[in-house]
PDB file of N, CA and C in Angstrom:
ATOM      1  N   MET E   1       2.507 -32.339 137.218  1.00 69.00           N
ATOM      2  CA  MET E   1       3.093 -31.268 138.016  1.00 69.00           C
ATOM      3  C   MET E   1       2.011 -30.253 138.392  1.00 69.00           C
ATOM      4  N   LYS E   2       1.917 -29.952 139.652  1.00 86.00           N
ATOM      5  CA  LYS E   2       0.948 -28.969 140.133  1.00 86.00           C
ATOM      6  C   LYS E   2       1.499 -27.564 139.899  1.00 86.00           C
ATOM      7  N   VAL E   3       0.630 -26.722 139.428  1.00 90.00           N
ATOM      8  CA  VAL E   3       0.985 -25.331 139.193  1.00 90.00           C
ATOM      9  C   VAL E   3       0.595 -24.546 140.438  1.00 90.00           C
ATOM     10  N   ALA E   4       1.595 -24.011 141.118  1.00 95.00           N
ATOM     11  CA  ALA E   4       1.346 -23.301 142.373  1.00 95.00           C
ATOM     12  C   ALA E   4       1.159 -21.797 142.181  1.00 95.00           C
ATOM     13  N   SER E   5       1.748 -21.248 141.136  1.00 97.00           N
ATOM     14  CA  SER E   5       1.638 -19.812 140.890  1.00 97.00           C
ATOM     15  C   SER E   5       1.665 -19.560 139.388  1.00 97.00           C
ATOM     16  N   PHE E   6       1.256 -18.364 138.995  1.00 98.00           N
ATOM     17  CA  PHE E   6       1.234 -18.066 137.569  1.00 98.00           C
ATOM     18  C   PHE E   6       2.621 -18.139 136.947  1.00 98.00           C
ATOM     19  N   GLU E   7       3.652 -17.910 137.753  1.00 98.00           N
ATOM     20  CA  GLU E   7       5.023 -18.002 137.228  1.00 98.00           C
ATOM     21  C   GLU E   7       5.379 -19.423 136.792  1.00 98.00           C
ATOM     22  N   ASP E   8       4.643 -20.404 137.284  1.00 97.00           N
ATOM     23  CA  ASP E   8       4.860 -21.799 136.894  1.00 97.00           C
ATOM     24  C   ASP E   8       4.234 -22.134 135.541  1.00 97.00           C
ATOM     25  N   LEU E   9       3.336 -21.294 135.074  1.00 98.00           N
ATOM     26  CA  LEU E   9       2.649 -21.556 133.812  1.00 98.00           C
ATOM     27  C   LEU E   9       3.595 -21.350 132.631  1.00 98.00           C
ATOM     28  N   LYS E  10       3.673 -22.337 131.760  1.00 97.00           N
ATOM     29  CA  LYS E  10       4.540 -22.240 130.573  1.00 97.00           C
ATOM     30  C   LYS E  10       4.118 -21.064 129.695  1.00 97.00           C
ATOM     31  N   VAL E  11       2.819 -20.862 129.557  1.00 98.00           N
ATOM     32  CA  VAL E  11       2.334 -19.769 128.727  1.00 98.00           C
ATOM     33  C   VAL E  11       2.778 -18.415 129.293  1.00 98.00           C
ATOM     34  N   TRP E  12       2.782 -18.271 130.611  1.00 98.00           N
ATOM     35  CA  TRP E  12       3.232 -17.011 131.210  1.00 98.00           C
ATOM     36  C   TRP E  12       4.735 -16.830 130.994  1.00 98.00           C
ATOM     37  N   GLN E  13       5.508 -17.905 131.147  1.00 98.00           N
ATOM     38  CA  GLN E  13       6.958 -17.848 130.926  1.00 98.00           C
ATOM     39  C   GLN E  13       7.272 -17.466 129.480  1.00 98.00           C
ATOM     40  N   ASP E  14       6.559 -18.078 128.536  1.00 98.00           N
ATOM     41  CA  ASP E  14       6.771 -17.752 127.122  1.00 98.00           C
ATOM     42  C   ASP E  14       6.399 -16.302 126.834  1.00 98.00           C
ATOM     43  N   THR E  15       5.325 -15.852 127.458  1.00 98.00           N
ATOM     44  CA  THR E  15       4.895 -14.470 127.261  1.00 98.00           C
ATOM     45  C   THR E  15       5.899 -13.492 127.853  1.00 98.00           C
ATOM     46  N   ARG E  16       6.485 -13.840 128.980  1.00 98.00           N
ATOM     47  CA  ARG E  16       7.531 -12.993 129.572  1.00 98.00           C
ATOM     48  C   ARG E  16       8.682 -12.828 128.581  1.00 98.00           C
ATOM     49  N   ASP E  17       9.084 -13.910 127.933  1.00 98.00           N
ATOM     50  CA  ASP E  17      10.145 -13.837 126.923  1.00 98.00           C
ATOM     51  C   ASP E  17       9.711 -12.993 125.729  1.00 98.00           C
ATOM     52  N   PHE E  18       8.444 -13.127 125.349  1.00 98.00           N
ATOM     53  CA  PHE E  18       7.896 -12.335 124.252  1.00 98.00           C
ATOM     54  C   PHE E  18       7.942 -10.842 124.589  1.00 98.00           C
ATOM     55  N   VAL E  19       7.575 -10.500 125.818  1.00 98.00           N
ATOM     56  CA  VAL E  19       7.604  -9.098 126.248  1.00 98.00           C
ATOM     57  C   VAL E  19       9.029  -8.551 126.176  1.00 98.00           C
ATOM     58  N   LYS E  20       9.994  -9.348 126.599  1.00 98.00           N
ATOM     59  CA  LYS E  20      11.396  -8.921 126.496  1.00 98.00           C
ATOM     60  C   LYS E  20      11.750  -8.625 125.047  1.00 98.00           C
ATOM     61  N   SER E  21      11.307  -9.484 124.134  1.00 95.00           N
ATOM     62  CA  SER E  21      11.585  -9.283 122.707  1.00 95.00           C
ATOM     63  C   SER E  21      10.931  -8.007 122.189  1.00 95.00           C
ATOM     64  N   ILE E  22       9.702  -7.763 122.609  1.00 95.00           N
ATOM     65  CA  ILE E  22       9.009  -6.545 122.176  1.00 95.00           C
ATOM     66  C   ILE E  22       9.743  -5.306 122.684  1.00 95.00           C
ATOM     67  N   TYR E  23      10.207  -5.337 123.922  1.00 95.00           N
ATOM     68  CA  TYR E  23      10.957  -4.196 124.452  1.00 95.00           C
ATOM     69  C   TYR E  23      12.255  -3.986 123.673  1.00 95.00           C
ATOM     70  N   GLU E  24      12.895  -5.069 123.253  1.00 92.00           N
ATOM     71  CA  GLU E  24      14.105  -4.944 122.435  1.00 92.00           C
ATOM     72  C   GLU E  24      13.775  -4.337 121.075  1.00 92.00           C
ATOM     73  N   ILE E  25      12.700  -4.802 120.459  1.00 89.00           N
ATOM     74  CA  ILE E  25      12.280  -4.253 119.167  1.00 89.00           C
ATOM     75  C   ILE E  25      11.944  -2.774 119.309  1.00 89.00           C
ATOM     76  N   ALA E  26      11.317  -2.406 120.413  1.00 89.00           N
ATOM     77  CA  ALA E  26      10.884  -1.024 120.624  1.00 89.00           C
ATOM     78  C   ALA E  26      12.049  -0.060 120.805  1.00 89.00           C
ATOM     79  N   THR E  27      13.253  -0.572 121.013  1.00 88.00           N
ATOM     80  CA  THR E  27      14.415   0.316 121.141  1.00 88.00           C
ATOM     81  C   THR E  27      15.123   0.527 119.806  1.00 88.00           C
ATOM     82  N   THR E  28      14.615  -0.078 118.733  1.00 85.00           N
ATOM     83  CA  THR E  28      15.254   0.065 117.424  1.00 85.00           C
ATOM     84  C   THR E  28      14.915   1.420 116.816  1.00 85.00           C
ATOM     85  N   ASP E  29      15.639   1.770 115.784  1.00 81.00           N
ATOM     86  CA  ASP E  29      15.435   3.047 115.102  1.00 81.00           C
ATOM     87  C   ASP E  29      14.018   3.209 114.560  1.00 81.00           C
ATOM     88  N   SER E  30      13.385   2.108 114.219  1.00 75.00           N
ATOM     89  CA  SER E  30      12.036   2.169 113.645  1.00 75.00           C
ATOM     90  C   SER E  30      11.040   2.851 114.577  1.00 75.00           C
ATOM     91  N   PHE E  31      11.262   2.763 115.868  1.00 79.00           N
ATOM     92  CA  PHE E  31      10.333   3.330 116.839  1.00 79.00           C
ATOM     93  C   PHE E  31      10.749   4.720 117.323  1.00 79.00           C
ATOM     94  N   LYS E  32      11.924   5.176 116.952  1.00 76.00           N
ATOM     95  CA  LYS E  32      12.412   6.454 117.486  1.00 76.00           C
ATOM     96  C   LYS E  32      11.510   7.629 117.128  1.00 76.00           C
ATOM     97  N   LYS E  33      10.894   7.582 115.966  1.00 78.00           N
ATOM     98  CA  LYS E  33      10.076   8.703 115.515  1.00 78.00           C
ATOM     99  C   LYS E  33       8.667   8.691 116.094  1.00 78.00           C
ATOM    100  N   ASP E  34       8.237   7.548 116.570  1.00 84.00           N
ATOM    101  CA  ASP E  34       6.846   7.420 116.996  1.00 84.00           C
ATOM    102  C   ASP E  34       6.764   6.865 118.417  1.00 84.00           C
ATOM    103  N   TYR E  35       6.803   7.773 119.384  1.00 88.00           N
ATOM    104  CA  TYR E  35       6.752   7.357 120.788  1.00 88.00           C
ATOM    105  C   TYR E  35       5.407   6.732 121.138  1.00 88.00           C
ATOM    106  N   GLY E  36       4.347   7.187 120.496  1.00 90.00           N
ATOM    107  CA  GLY E  36       3.027   6.634 120.756  1.00 90.00           C
ATOM    108  C   GLY E  36       2.949   5.167 120.361  1.00 90.00           C
ATOM    109  N   LEU E  37       3.516   4.848 119.209  1.00 90.00           N
ATOM    110  CA  LEU E  37       3.527   3.464 118.744  1.00 90.00           C
ATOM    111  C   LEU E  37       4.371   2.591 119.669  1.00 90.00           C
ATOM    112  N   LYS E  38       5.496   3.130 120.103  1.00 92.00           N
ATOM    113  CA  LYS E  38       6.367   2.397 121.031  1.00 92.00           C
ATOM    114  C   LYS E  38       5.627   2.112 122.338  1.00 92.00           C
ATOM    115  N   ASP E  39       4.992   3.122 122.882  1.00 94.00           N
ATOM    116  CA  ASP E  39       4.250   2.959 124.132  1.00 94.00           C
ATOM    117  C   ASP E  39       3.106   1.960 123.961  1.00 94.00           C
ATOM    118  N   GLN E  40       2.411   2.070 122.840  1.00 94.00           N
ATOM    119  CA  GLN E  40       1.264   1.194 122.583  1.00 94.00           C
ATOM    120  C   GLN E  40       1.673  -0.273 122.539  1.00 94.00           C
ATOM    121  N   ILE E  41       2.736  -0.584 121.808  1.00 95.00           N
ATOM    122  CA  ILE E  41       3.135  -1.984 121.665  1.00 95.00           C
ATOM    123  C   ILE E  41       3.681  -2.542 122.980  1.00 95.00           C
ATOM    124  N   GLN E  42       4.384  -1.718 123.734  1.00 97.00           N
ATOM    125  CA  GLN E  42       4.906  -2.186 125.019  1.00 97.00           C
ATOM    126  C   GLN E  42       3.764  -2.445 126.006  1.00 97.00           C
ATOM    127  N   ARG E  43       2.802  -1.539 126.066  1.00 98.00           N
ATOM    128  CA  ARG E  43       1.679  -1.720 126.987  1.00 98.00           C
ATOM    129  C   ARG E  43       0.838  -2.938 126.609  1.00 98.00           C
ATOM    130  N   ALA E  44       0.621  -3.127 125.310  1.00 98.00           N
ATOM    131  CA  ALA E  44      -0.174  -4.278 124.866  1.00 98.00           C
ATOM    132  C   ALA E  44       0.537  -5.588 125.186  1.00 98.00           C
ATOM    133  N   ALA E  45       1.848  -5.629 124.988  1.00 98.00           N
ATOM    134  CA  ALA E  45       2.611  -6.851 125.285  1.00 98.00           C
ATOM    135  C   ALA E  45       2.562  -7.174 126.777  1.00 98.00           C
ATOM    136  N   VAL E  46       2.751  -6.168 127.602  1.00 99.00           N
ATOM    137  CA  VAL E  46       2.695  -6.380 129.053  1.00 99.00           C
ATOM    138  C   VAL E  46       1.288  -6.808 129.472  1.00 99.00           C
ATOM    139  N   SER E  47       0.283  -6.293 128.796  1.00 99.00           N
ATOM    140  CA  SER E  47      -1.095  -6.664 129.103  1.00 99.00           C
ATOM    141  C   SER E  47      -1.341  -8.156 128.883  1.00 99.00           C
ATOM    142  N   ILE E  48      -0.710  -8.736 127.876  1.00 99.00           N
ATOM    143  CA  ILE E  48      -0.847 -10.179 127.650  1.00 99.00           C
ATOM    144  C   ILE E  48      -0.400 -10.928 128.901  1.00 99.00           C
ATOM    145  N   MET E  49       0.787 -10.592 129.361  1.00 98.00           N
ATOM    146  CA  MET E  49       1.379 -11.263 130.522  1.00 98.00           C
ATOM    147  C   MET E  49       0.561 -11.007 131.792  1.00 98.00           C
ATOM    148  N   ASN E  50       0.155  -9.772 131.990  1.00 99.00           N
ATOM    149  CA  ASN E  50      -0.594  -9.427 133.200  1.00 99.00           C
ATOM    150  C   ASN E  50      -1.966 -10.088 133.251  1.00 99.00           C
ATOM    151  N   ASN E  51      -2.621 -10.203 132.120  1.00 99.00           N
ATOM    152  CA  ASN E  51      -3.938 -10.847 132.113  1.00 99.00           C
ATOM    153  C   ASN E  51      -3.847 -12.333 132.410  1.00 99.00           C
ATOM    154  N   ILE E  52      -2.794 -12.987 131.955  1.00 99.00           N
ATOM    155  CA  ILE E  52      -2.589 -14.394 132.307  1.00 99.00           C
ATOM    156  C   ILE E  52      -2.432 -14.512 133.821  1.00 99.00           C
ATOM    157  N   ALA E  53      -1.609 -13.645 134.385  1.00 99.00           N
ATOM    158  CA  ALA E  53      -1.374 -13.676 135.835  1.00 99.00           C
ATOM    159  C   ALA E  53      -2.653 -13.369 136.610  1.00 99.00           C
ATOM    160  N   GLU E  54      -3.355 -12.325 136.204  1.00 98.00           N
ATOM    161  CA  GLU E  54      -4.569 -11.944 136.935  1.00 98.00           C
ATOM    162  C   GLU E  54      -5.629 -13.035 136.854  1.00 98.00           C
ATOM    163  N   GLY E  55      -5.803 -13.611 135.691  1.00 98.00           N
ATOM    164  CA  GLY E  55      -6.780 -14.684 135.545  1.00 98.00           C
ATOM    165  C   GLY E  55      -6.456 -15.886 136.410  1.00 98.00           C
ATOM    166  N   PHE E  56      -5.177 -16.247 136.458  1.00 98.00           N
ATOM    167  CA  PHE E  56      -4.765 -17.375 137.294  1.00 98.00           C
ATOM    168  C   PHE E  56      -5.058 -17.095 138.761  1.00 98.00           C
ATOM    169  N   GLU E  57      -4.785 -15.892 139.197  1.00 98.00           N
ATOM    170  CA  GLU E  57      -4.959 -15.526 140.603  1.00 98.00           C
ATOM    171  C   GLU E  57      -6.427 -15.467 141.023  1.00 98.00           C
ATOM    172  N   ARG E  58      -7.348 -15.481 140.082  1.00 97.00           N
ATOM    173  CA  ARG E  58      -8.774 -15.483 140.418  1.00 97.00           C
ATOM    174  C   ARG E  58      -9.221 -16.825 140.992  1.00 97.00           C
ATOM    175  N   ASN E  59      -8.402 -17.876 140.808  1.00 94.00           N
ATOM    176  CA  ASN E  59      -8.712 -19.219 141.329  1.00 94.00           C
ATOM    177  C   ASN E  59     -10.082 -19.726 140.887  1.00 94.00           C
ATOM    178  N   ASN E  60     -10.419 -19.418 139.665  1.00 96.00           N
ATOM    179  CA  ASN E  60     -11.712 -19.805 139.118  1.00 96.00           C
ATOM    180  C   ASN E  60     -11.512 -20.036 137.621  1.00 96.00           C
ATOM    181  N   ASN E  61     -11.780 -21.248 137.156  1.00 96.00           N
ATOM    182  CA  ASN E  61     -11.521 -21.575 135.751  1.00 96.00           C
ATOM    183  C   ASN E  61     -12.265 -20.672 134.777  1.00 96.00           C
ATOM    184  N   LYS E  62     -13.521 -20.360 135.088  1.00 98.00           N
ATOM    185  CA  LYS E  62     -14.308 -19.509 134.198  1.00 98.00           C
ATOM    186  C   LYS E  62     -13.666 -18.126 134.065  1.00 98.00           C
ATOM    187  N   GLU E  63     -13.259 -17.552 135.177  1.00 98.00           N
ATOM    188  CA  GLU E  63     -12.609 -16.238 135.133  1.00 98.00           C
ATOM    189  C   GLU E  63     -11.241 -16.329 134.460  1.00 98.00           C
ATOM    190  N   PHE E  64     -10.525 -17.417 134.703  1.00 98.00           N
ATOM    191  CA  PHE E  64      -9.221 -17.590 134.066  1.00 98.00           C
ATOM    192  C   PHE E  64      -9.384 -17.590 132.550  1.00 98.00           C
ATOM    193  N   ILE E  65     -10.380 -18.297 132.066  1.00 98.00           N
ATOM    194  CA  ILE E  65     -10.639 -18.332 130.623  1.00 98.00           C
ATOM    195  C   ILE E  65     -10.954 -16.937 130.101  1.00 98.00           C
ATOM    196  N   THR E  66     -11.739 -16.186 130.851  1.00 98.00           N
ATOM    197  CA  THR E  66     -12.055 -14.812 130.453  1.00 98.00           C
ATOM    198  C   THR E  66     -10.785 -13.984 130.310  1.00 98.00           C
ATOM    199  N   PHE E  67      -9.879 -14.097 131.269  1.00 98.00           N
ATOM    200  CA  PHE E  67      -8.642 -13.315 131.214  1.00 98.00           C
ATOM    201  C   PHE E  67      -7.706 -13.814 130.116  1.00 98.00           C
ATOM    202  N   LEU E  68      -7.773 -15.099 129.796  1.00 98.00           N
ATOM    203  CA  LEU E  68      -6.997 -15.598 128.655  1.00 98.00           C
ATOM    204  C   LEU E  68      -7.521 -14.991 127.355  1.00 98.00           C
ATOM    205  N   LYS E  69      -8.825 -14.782 127.291  1.00 99.00           N
ATOM    206  CA  LYS E  69      -9.402 -14.109 126.117  1.00 99.00           C
ATOM    207  C   LYS E  69      -8.926 -12.662 126.041  1.00 99.00           C
ATOM    208  N   TYR E  70      -8.823 -11.996 127.180  1.00 99.00           N
ATOM    209  CA  TYR E  70      -8.269 -10.639 127.191  1.00 99.00           C
ATOM    210  C   TYR E  70      -6.828 -10.653 126.684  1.00 99.00           C
ATOM    211  N   SER E  71      -6.073 -11.657 127.114  1.00 99.00           N
ATOM    212  CA  SER E  71      -4.686 -11.786 126.660  1.00 99.00           C
ATOM    213  C   SER E  71      -4.628 -11.961 125.151  1.00 99.00           C
ATOM    214  N   LYS E  72      -5.530 -12.767 124.627  1.00 99.00           N
ATOM    215  CA  LYS E  72      -5.583 -12.986 123.181  1.00 99.00           C
ATOM    216  C   LYS E  72      -5.879 -11.674 122.459  1.00 99.00           C
ATOM    217  N   GLY E  73      -6.781 -10.881 123.022  1.00 99.00           N
ATOM    218  CA  GLY E  73      -7.075  -9.578 122.439  1.00 99.00           C
ATOM    219  C   GLY E  73      -5.861  -8.667 122.442  1.00 99.00           C
ATOM    220  N   SER E  74      -5.113  -8.678 123.522  1.00 99.00           N
ATOM    221  CA  SER E  74      -3.895  -7.864 123.597  1.00 99.00           C
ATOM    222  C   SER E  74      -2.849  -8.358 122.608  1.00 99.00           C
ATOM    223  N   ALA E  75      -2.797  -9.671 122.390  1.00 98.00           N
ATOM    224  CA  ALA E  75      -1.864 -10.218 121.394  1.00 98.00           C
ATOM    225  C   ALA E  75      -2.232  -9.710 119.999  1.00 98.00           C
ATOM    226  N   GLY E  76      -3.519  -9.619 119.728  1.00 98.00           N
ATOM    227  CA  GLY E  76      -3.961  -9.050 118.461  1.00 98.00           C
ATOM    228  C   GLY E  76      -3.554  -7.591 118.333  1.00 98.00           C
ATOM    229  N   GLU E  77      -3.609  -6.877 119.429  1.00 97.00           N
ATOM    230  CA  GLU E  77      -3.186  -5.472 119.438  1.00 97.00           C
ATOM    231  C   GLU E  77      -1.697  -5.354 119.110  1.00 97.00           C
ATOM    232  N   VAL E  78      -0.883  -6.250 119.656  1.00 96.00           N
ATOM    233  CA  VAL E  78       0.554  -6.245 119.347  1.00 96.00           C
ATOM    234  C   VAL E  78       0.761  -6.522 117.861  1.00 96.00           C
ATOM    235  N   ARG E  79       0.071  -7.530 117.333  1.00 94.00           N
ATOM    236  CA  ARG E  79       0.211  -7.858 115.913  1.00 94.00           C
ATOM    237  C   ARG E  79      -0.203  -6.682 115.041  1.00 94.00           C
ATOM    238  N   SER E  80      -1.298  -6.041 115.393  1.00 94.00           N
ATOM    239  CA  SER E  80      -1.778  -4.902 114.623  1.00 94.00           C
ATOM    240  C   SER E  80      -0.774  -3.750 114.654  1.00 94.00           C
ATOM    241  N   THR E  81      -0.183  -3.510 115.811  1.00 91.00           N
ATOM    242  CA  THR E  81       0.820  -2.450 115.939  1.00 91.00           C
ATOM    243  C   THR E  81       2.040  -2.765 115.088  1.00 91.00           C
ATOM    244  N   LEU E  82       2.445  -4.030 115.054  1.00 89.00           N
ATOM    245  CA  LEU E  82       3.565  -4.424 114.192  1.00 89.00           C
ATOM    246  C   LEU E  82       3.217  -4.206 112.721  1.00 89.00           C
ATOM    247  N   CYS E  83       1.959  -4.426 112.356  1.00 89.00           N
ATOM    248  CA  CYS E  83       1.522  -4.155 110.981  1.00 89.00           C
ATOM    249  C   CYS E  83       1.623  -2.664 110.671  1.00 89.00           C
ATOM    250  N   CYS E  84       1.254  -1.828 111.626  1.00 84.00           N
ATOM    251  CA  CYS E  84       1.392  -0.376 111.445  1.00 84.00           C
ATOM    252  C   CYS E  84       2.841  -0.005 111.206  1.00 84.00           C
ATOM    253  N   LEU E  85       3.723  -0.613 111.952  1.00 79.00           N
ATOM    254  CA  LEU E  85       5.146  -0.337 111.803  1.00 79.00           C
ATOM    255  C   LEU E  85       5.619  -0.756 110.417  1.00 79.00           C
ATOM    256  N   ARG E  86       5.194  -1.933 109.961  1.00 76.00           N
ATOM    257  CA  ARG E  86       5.586  -2.381 108.615  1.00 76.00           C
ATOM    258  C   ARG E  86       5.062  -1.423 107.563  1.00 76.00           C
ATOM    259  N   PHE E  87       3.823  -0.956 107.718  1.00 70.00           N
ATOM    260  CA  PHE E  87       3.242  -0.012 106.774  1.00 70.00           C
ATOM    261  C   PHE E  87       4.035   1.291 106.772  1.00 70.00           C
ATOM    262  N   GLU E  88       4.361   1.776 107.961  1.00 65.00           N
ATOM    263  CA  GLU E  88       5.107   3.029 108.085  1.00 65.00           C
ATOM    264  C   GLU E  88       6.477   2.911 107.430  1.00 65.00           C
ATOM    265  N   LEU E  89       7.167   1.808 107.647  1.00 61.00           N
ATOM    266  CA  LEU E  89       8.489   1.610 107.049  1.00 61.00           C
ATOM    267  C   LEU E  89       8.384   1.512 105.539  1.00 61.00           C
ATOM    268  N   HIS E  90       7.360   0.831 105.034  1.00 52.00           N
ATOM    269  CA  HIS E  90       7.166   0.720 103.591  1.00 52.00           C
ATOM    270  C   HIS E  90       6.841   2.090 103.009  1.00 52.00           C
ATOM    271  N   PHE E  91       5.972   2.847 103.677  1.00 48.00           N
ATOM    272  CA  PHE E  91       5.570   4.165 103.204  1.00 48.00           C
ATOM    273  C   PHE E  91       6.773   5.098 103.123  1.00 48.00           C
ATOM    274  N   GLU E  92       7.628   5.081 104.146  1.00 54.00           N
ATOM    275  CA  GLU E  92       8.811   5.939 104.159  1.00 54.00           C
ATOM    276  C   GLU E  92       9.776   5.578 103.039  1.00 54.00           C
ATOM    277  N   SER E  93       9.839   4.303 102.668  1.00 53.00           N
ATOM    278  CA  SER E  93      10.778   3.895 101.622  1.00 53.00           C
ATOM    279  C   SER E  93      10.333   4.381 100.246  1.00 53.00           C
ATOM    280  N   LEU E  94       9.083   4.815 100.109  1.00 43.00           N
ATOM    281  CA  LEU E  94       8.592   5.309  98.826  1.00 43.00           C
ATOM    282  C   LEU E  94       9.080   6.722  98.533  1.00 43.00           C
ATOM    283  N   PHE E  95       9.563   7.432  99.541  1.00 39.00           N
ATOM    284  CA  PHE E  95       9.968   8.830  99.356  1.00 39.00           C
ATOM    285  C   PHE E  95      11.441   9.023  99.541  1.00 39.00           C
TER     286      PHE E  95
END
């Protein structure tokens, strides 16, 4: 199957679903106290999806790979932010 646009990419479709999940998580009570953390995780998640799209649109495999690496970095940022949230929730439970 020929991929005509970034929307055809399975990885982009999966990432779109992931972004939806992150936005749902960001509306939970855990994020109500920390708007900065909420903004950070949402922006990082969207960055994953946008970098896949931008890299594909470059029509150059080398550049596409570069943008996939950027996406991977943004995925690490999301994971790190989730770790901060877990730490914050654990810390609050101590008091």
